[in-house]
GROMACS .gro file of C-alpha atoms in nm:
model
  209
    1MET     CA    1   9.146   9.072   8.959
    2GLY     CA    2   9.481   9.038   9.008
    3ASN     CA    3   9.583   9.331   8.802
    4ASP     CA    4   9.311   9.582   9.002
    5THR     CA    5   9.485   9.840   9.225
    6TYR     CA    6   9.298   9.986   9.546
    7LEU     CA    7   9.436  10.310   9.691
    8GLY     CA    8   9.732  10.275   9.449
    9LEU     CA    9   9.783   9.918   9.600
   10PRO     CA   10   9.751   9.567   9.402
   11SER     CA   11   9.383   9.430   9.590
   12ALA     CA   12   9.582   9.075   9.543
   13ILE     CA   13   9.935   8.950   9.480
   14GLY     CA   14   9.955   8.641   9.282
   15GLN     CA   15  10.238   8.380   9.162
   16SER     CA   16  10.297   8.632   8.915
   17LYS     CA   17  10.456   8.931   9.070
   18LYS     CA   18  10.608   9.074   8.762
   19ALA     CA   19  10.276   9.085   8.644
   20THR     CA   20  10.115   9.218   8.959
   21PHE     CA   21  10.326   9.497   8.938
   22SER     CA   22  10.341   9.583   8.563
   23TYR     CA   23  10.130   9.843   8.619
   24VAL     CA   24  10.430  10.095   8.784
   25LYS     CA   25  10.595  10.049   8.471
   26ASP     CA   26  10.296  10.110   8.282
   27ARG     CA   27  10.235  10.423   8.470
   28ILE     CA   28  10.592  10.539   8.391
   29TRP     CA   29  10.563  10.453   8.035
   30LYS     CA   30  10.252  10.659   7.963
   31LYS     CA   31  10.393  10.968   8.116
   32ILE     CA   32  10.752  10.966   7.938
   33ASN     CA   33  10.476  10.930   7.611
   34SER     CA   34  10.310  11.219   7.703
   35TRP     CA   35  10.594  11.420   7.692
   36ARG     CA   36  10.748  11.268   7.352
   37GLY     CA   37  10.765  11.577   7.074
   38ARG     CA   38  10.838  11.816   7.339
   39PRO     CA   39  11.197  11.927   7.331
   40LEU     CA   40  11.311  11.942   7.657
   41SER     CA   41  11.748  12.038   7.740
   42ARG     CA   42  11.929  11.818   7.933
   43ALA     CA   43  11.835  12.009   8.275
   44GLY     CA   44  11.449  11.952   8.188
   45LYS     CA   45  11.496  11.569   8.138
   46GLU     CA   46  11.696  11.546   8.448
   47VAL     CA   47  11.424  11.768   8.667
   48MET     CA   48  11.152  11.567   8.487
   49ILE     CA   49  11.335  11.228   8.615
   50LYS     CA   50  11.387  11.303   8.961
   51SER     CA   51  11.087  11.523   9.056
   52MET     CA   52  10.804  11.302   8.843
   53LEU     CA   53  10.908  10.962   8.668
   54GLN     CA   54  11.142  10.851   8.934
   55SER     CA   55  10.856  10.965   9.205
   56ILE     CA   56  10.581  10.736   9.097
   57PRO     CA   57  10.664  10.394   9.241
   58TYR     CA   58  10.773  10.590   9.541
   59TYR     CA   59  10.475  10.475   9.724
   60ILE     CA   60  10.479  10.101   9.654
   61MET     CA   61  10.886  10.071   9.697
   62SER     CA   62  10.786  10.170  10.045
   63LEU     CA   63  10.576   9.862  10.127
   64PHE     CA   64  10.724   9.585   9.888
   65ILE     CA   65  11.041   9.484   9.722
   66LEU     CA   66  10.941   9.533   9.338
   67PRO     CA   67  11.068   9.228   9.127
   68ASP     CA   68  11.411   9.242   8.975
   69GLY     CA   69  11.180   9.255   8.610
   70ILE     CA   70  11.012   9.519   8.701
   71VAL     CA   71  11.295   9.725   8.823
   72SER     CA   72  11.514   9.655   8.507
   73ASP     CA   73  11.253   9.750   8.287
   74VAL     CA   74  11.200  10.067   8.462
   75LYS     CA   75  11.551  10.157   8.444
   76LYS     CA   76  11.574  10.067   8.096
   77MET     CA   77  11.284  10.302   8.003
   78LEU     CA   78  11.439  10.599   8.201
   79ASN     CA   79  11.800  10.535   8.047
   80SER     CA   80  11.622  10.543   7.693
   81PHE     CA   81  11.432  10.891   7.820
   82TRP     CA   82  11.730  11.040   7.918
   83TRP     CA   83  11.939  10.922   7.594
   84GLY     CA   84  11.651  11.016   7.364
   85GLY     CA   85  11.317  11.156   7.458
   86GLY     CA   86  11.139  11.352   7.222
   87THR     CA   87  11.051  11.144   6.904
   88ASN     CA   88  11.370  10.968   6.908
   89HIS     CA   89  11.298  10.605   6.950
   90ASN     CA   90  11.621  10.465   6.838
   91CYS     CA   91  11.847  10.623   7.055
   92ILE     CA   92  12.173  10.492   7.172
   93ARG     CA   93  12.253  10.432   7.545
   94TRP     CA   94  12.622  10.609   7.610
   95MET     CA   95  12.656  10.513   7.970
   96ALA     CA   96  12.420  10.199   8.201
   97TRP     CA   97  12.149  10.365   8.418
   98ASP     CA   98  12.380  10.213   8.720
   99LYS     CA   99  12.661  10.431   8.630
  100LEU     CA  100  12.408  10.751   8.603
  101THR     CA  101  12.266  10.680   8.936
  102GLY     CA  102  12.656  10.796   9.075
  103ALA     CA  103  12.711  11.100   9.256
  104LYS     CA  104  12.830  11.385   9.052
  105LYS     CA  105  13.112  11.464   9.173
  106GLU     CA  106  13.178  11.049   9.086
  107GLY     CA  107  13.094  11.109   8.709
  108GLY     CA  108  12.710  11.034   8.774
  109LEU     CA  109  12.396  11.253   8.752
  110GLY     CA  110  12.254  11.146   9.082
  111PHE     CA  111  11.957  10.970   8.959
  112ARG     CA  112  11.823  10.732   9.241
  113GLY     CA  113  11.929  10.390   9.274
  114LEU     CA  114  11.626  10.225   9.254
  115LYS     CA  115  11.707   9.891   9.369
  116ALA     CA  116  11.885  10.053   9.657
  117PHE     CA  117  11.651  10.273   9.701
  118ASN     CA  118  11.375  10.018   9.723
  119LEU     CA  119  11.513   9.824   9.995
  120ALA     CA  120  11.599  10.130  10.218
  121MET     CA  121  11.208  10.235  10.210
  122VAL     CA  122  11.071   9.902  10.316
  123ALA     CA  123  11.372   9.887  10.547
  124LYS     CA  124  11.209  10.196  10.702
  125ARG     CA  125  10.881   9.973  10.760
  126GLY     CA  126  11.106   9.710  10.964
  127TRP     CA  127  11.264  10.003  11.187
  128LEU     CA  128  10.900  10.118  11.257
  129LEU     CA  129  10.866   9.740  11.391
  130LEU     CA  130  11.138   9.796  11.647
  131SER     CA  131  11.104  10.155  11.729
  132LYS     CA  132  10.752  10.135  11.823
  133PRO     CA  133  10.675   9.814  11.938
  134GLN     CA  134  10.339   9.923  12.130
  135SER     CA  135  10.112  10.013  11.745
  136LEU     CA  136   9.882   9.835  11.605
  137VAL     CA  137  10.065   9.710  11.315
  138SER     CA  138  10.372   9.630  11.495
  139ARG     CA  139  10.174   9.393  11.748
  140ILE     CA  140   9.961   9.237  11.485
  141PHE     CA  141  10.329   9.138  11.281
  142LYS     CA  142  10.485   9.002  11.587
  143SER     CA  143  10.132   8.801  11.701
  144ARG     CA  144  10.181   8.695  11.361
  145TYR     CA  145  10.528   8.607  11.250
  146PHE     CA  146  10.745   8.589  11.572
  147PRO     CA  147  10.529   8.580  11.883
  148ASN     CA  148  10.863   8.417  12.095
  149SER     CA  149  11.122   8.588  11.950
  150THR     CA  150  11.287   8.949  11.853
  151PHE     CA  151  11.194   9.116  11.486
  152PHE     CA  152  11.611   8.980  11.393
  153GLU     CA  153  11.558   8.642  11.501
  154ALA     CA  154  11.260   8.587  11.325
  155ASN     CA  155  11.177   8.347  11.040
  156LEU     CA  156  11.047   8.384  10.741
  157SER     CA  157  10.709   8.166  10.852
  158ASN     CA  158  10.484   7.966  10.636
  159ASN     CA  159  10.267   8.108  10.373
  160PRO     CA  160  10.405   8.493  10.436
  161SER     CA  161  10.231   8.747  10.329
  162PHE     CA  162  10.375   8.986  10.049
  163VAL     CA  163  10.472   9.267  10.280
  164TRP     CA  164  10.597   9.048  10.558
  165ARG     CA  165  10.863   8.902  10.258
  166SER     CA  166  10.978   9.244  10.191
  167VAL     CA  167  11.044   9.359  10.530
  168TRP     CA  168  11.236   9.016  10.616
  169GLN     CA  169  11.438   9.076  10.302
  170ALA     CA  170  11.525   9.410  10.391
  171ARG     CA  171  11.604   9.297  10.762
  172SER     CA  172  11.977   9.243  10.643
  173LEU     CA  173  12.028   9.615  10.532
  174LEU     CA  174  11.871   9.705  10.910
  175SER     CA  175  12.106   9.533  11.074
  176LEU     CA  176  12.395   9.734  10.950
  177GLY     CA  177  12.312  10.014  11.122
  178CYS     CA  178  12.130   9.883  11.433
  179ARG     CA  179  12.295   9.892  11.767
  180TRP     CA  180  12.174   9.769  12.115
  181SER     CA  181  12.109  10.056  12.363
  182ILE     CA  182  12.307   9.863  12.676
  183ARG     CA  183  12.139  10.057  12.986
  184ASP     CA  184  12.108   9.802  13.261
  185GLY     CA  185  12.232   9.527  12.986
  186ARG     CA  186  11.937   9.275  13.117
  187ASN     CA  187  11.762   9.252  12.773
  188VAL     CA  188  12.088   9.250  12.529
  189PRO     CA  189  12.247   8.891  12.457
  190LEU     CA  190  12.596   9.012  12.442
  191MET     CA  191  12.746   8.771  12.268
  192GLY     CA  192  12.504   8.717  11.943
  193SER     CA  193  12.371   9.088  11.873
  194PRO     CA  194  12.559   9.391  11.757
  195TRP     CA  195  12.615   9.657  12.035
  196LEU     CA  196  12.948   9.765  11.986
  197ARG     CA  197  13.030  10.098  11.818
  198GLY     CA  198  13.263  10.102  11.495
  199ASN     CA  199  13.227  10.007  11.126
  200LYS     CA  200  13.387   9.700  11.162
  201GLU     CA  201  13.328   9.448  11.450
  202VAL     CA  202  13.040   9.560  11.606
  203MET     CA  203  13.015   9.220  11.794
  204LEU     CA  204  13.211   9.065  12.091
  205ASN     CA  205  13.415   8.803  12.034
  206GLY     CA  206  13.579   8.556  12.273
  207PRO     CA  207  13.488   8.214  12.455
  208GLN     CA  208  13.138   8.201  12.621
  209ARG     CA  209  13.101   8.034  12.955
   0.00000   0.00000   0.00000
């Protein structure tokens, strides 16, 4: 039952997260196998990877942070397909996948970095909790996980859902780009929250009285 899915999402998440999300890897592997034997050019492989293979886990990655083992296996499959493909199973991977995810002007090929993209997608869920506090989902999360504090002050809590665990983990990324809108300043903790513009120091330093 732990490996069943409903509307593309796992119906239950057990102790082994890698086993729960293994179907994501299986879908990508089946798609790659369906193309074996086809003479694909480099340009064709690039299009296939960017438009099809990397898009398979997007829906899952928008809700959950995938286990490192799954991300690592997917990267290996994509890298193998890029350097080999067709009937060539024993290809030499001339460059690590993390190098290929760099921008083309930096020597990469512009493929998505799955781990960073996954974190960014889940961070968007956290942004919705901040920007739309009156929505039903935001009110449910607030009443369950941070009824007496703000989103950034919330703890992981006891027995959290995997969705909240993922959003909570991506919160650190979200905090790098969030700033308080001062307005009348009544709700802004000036000494403990980011509100200054700039990339280096976004908090006010000084003695507190």
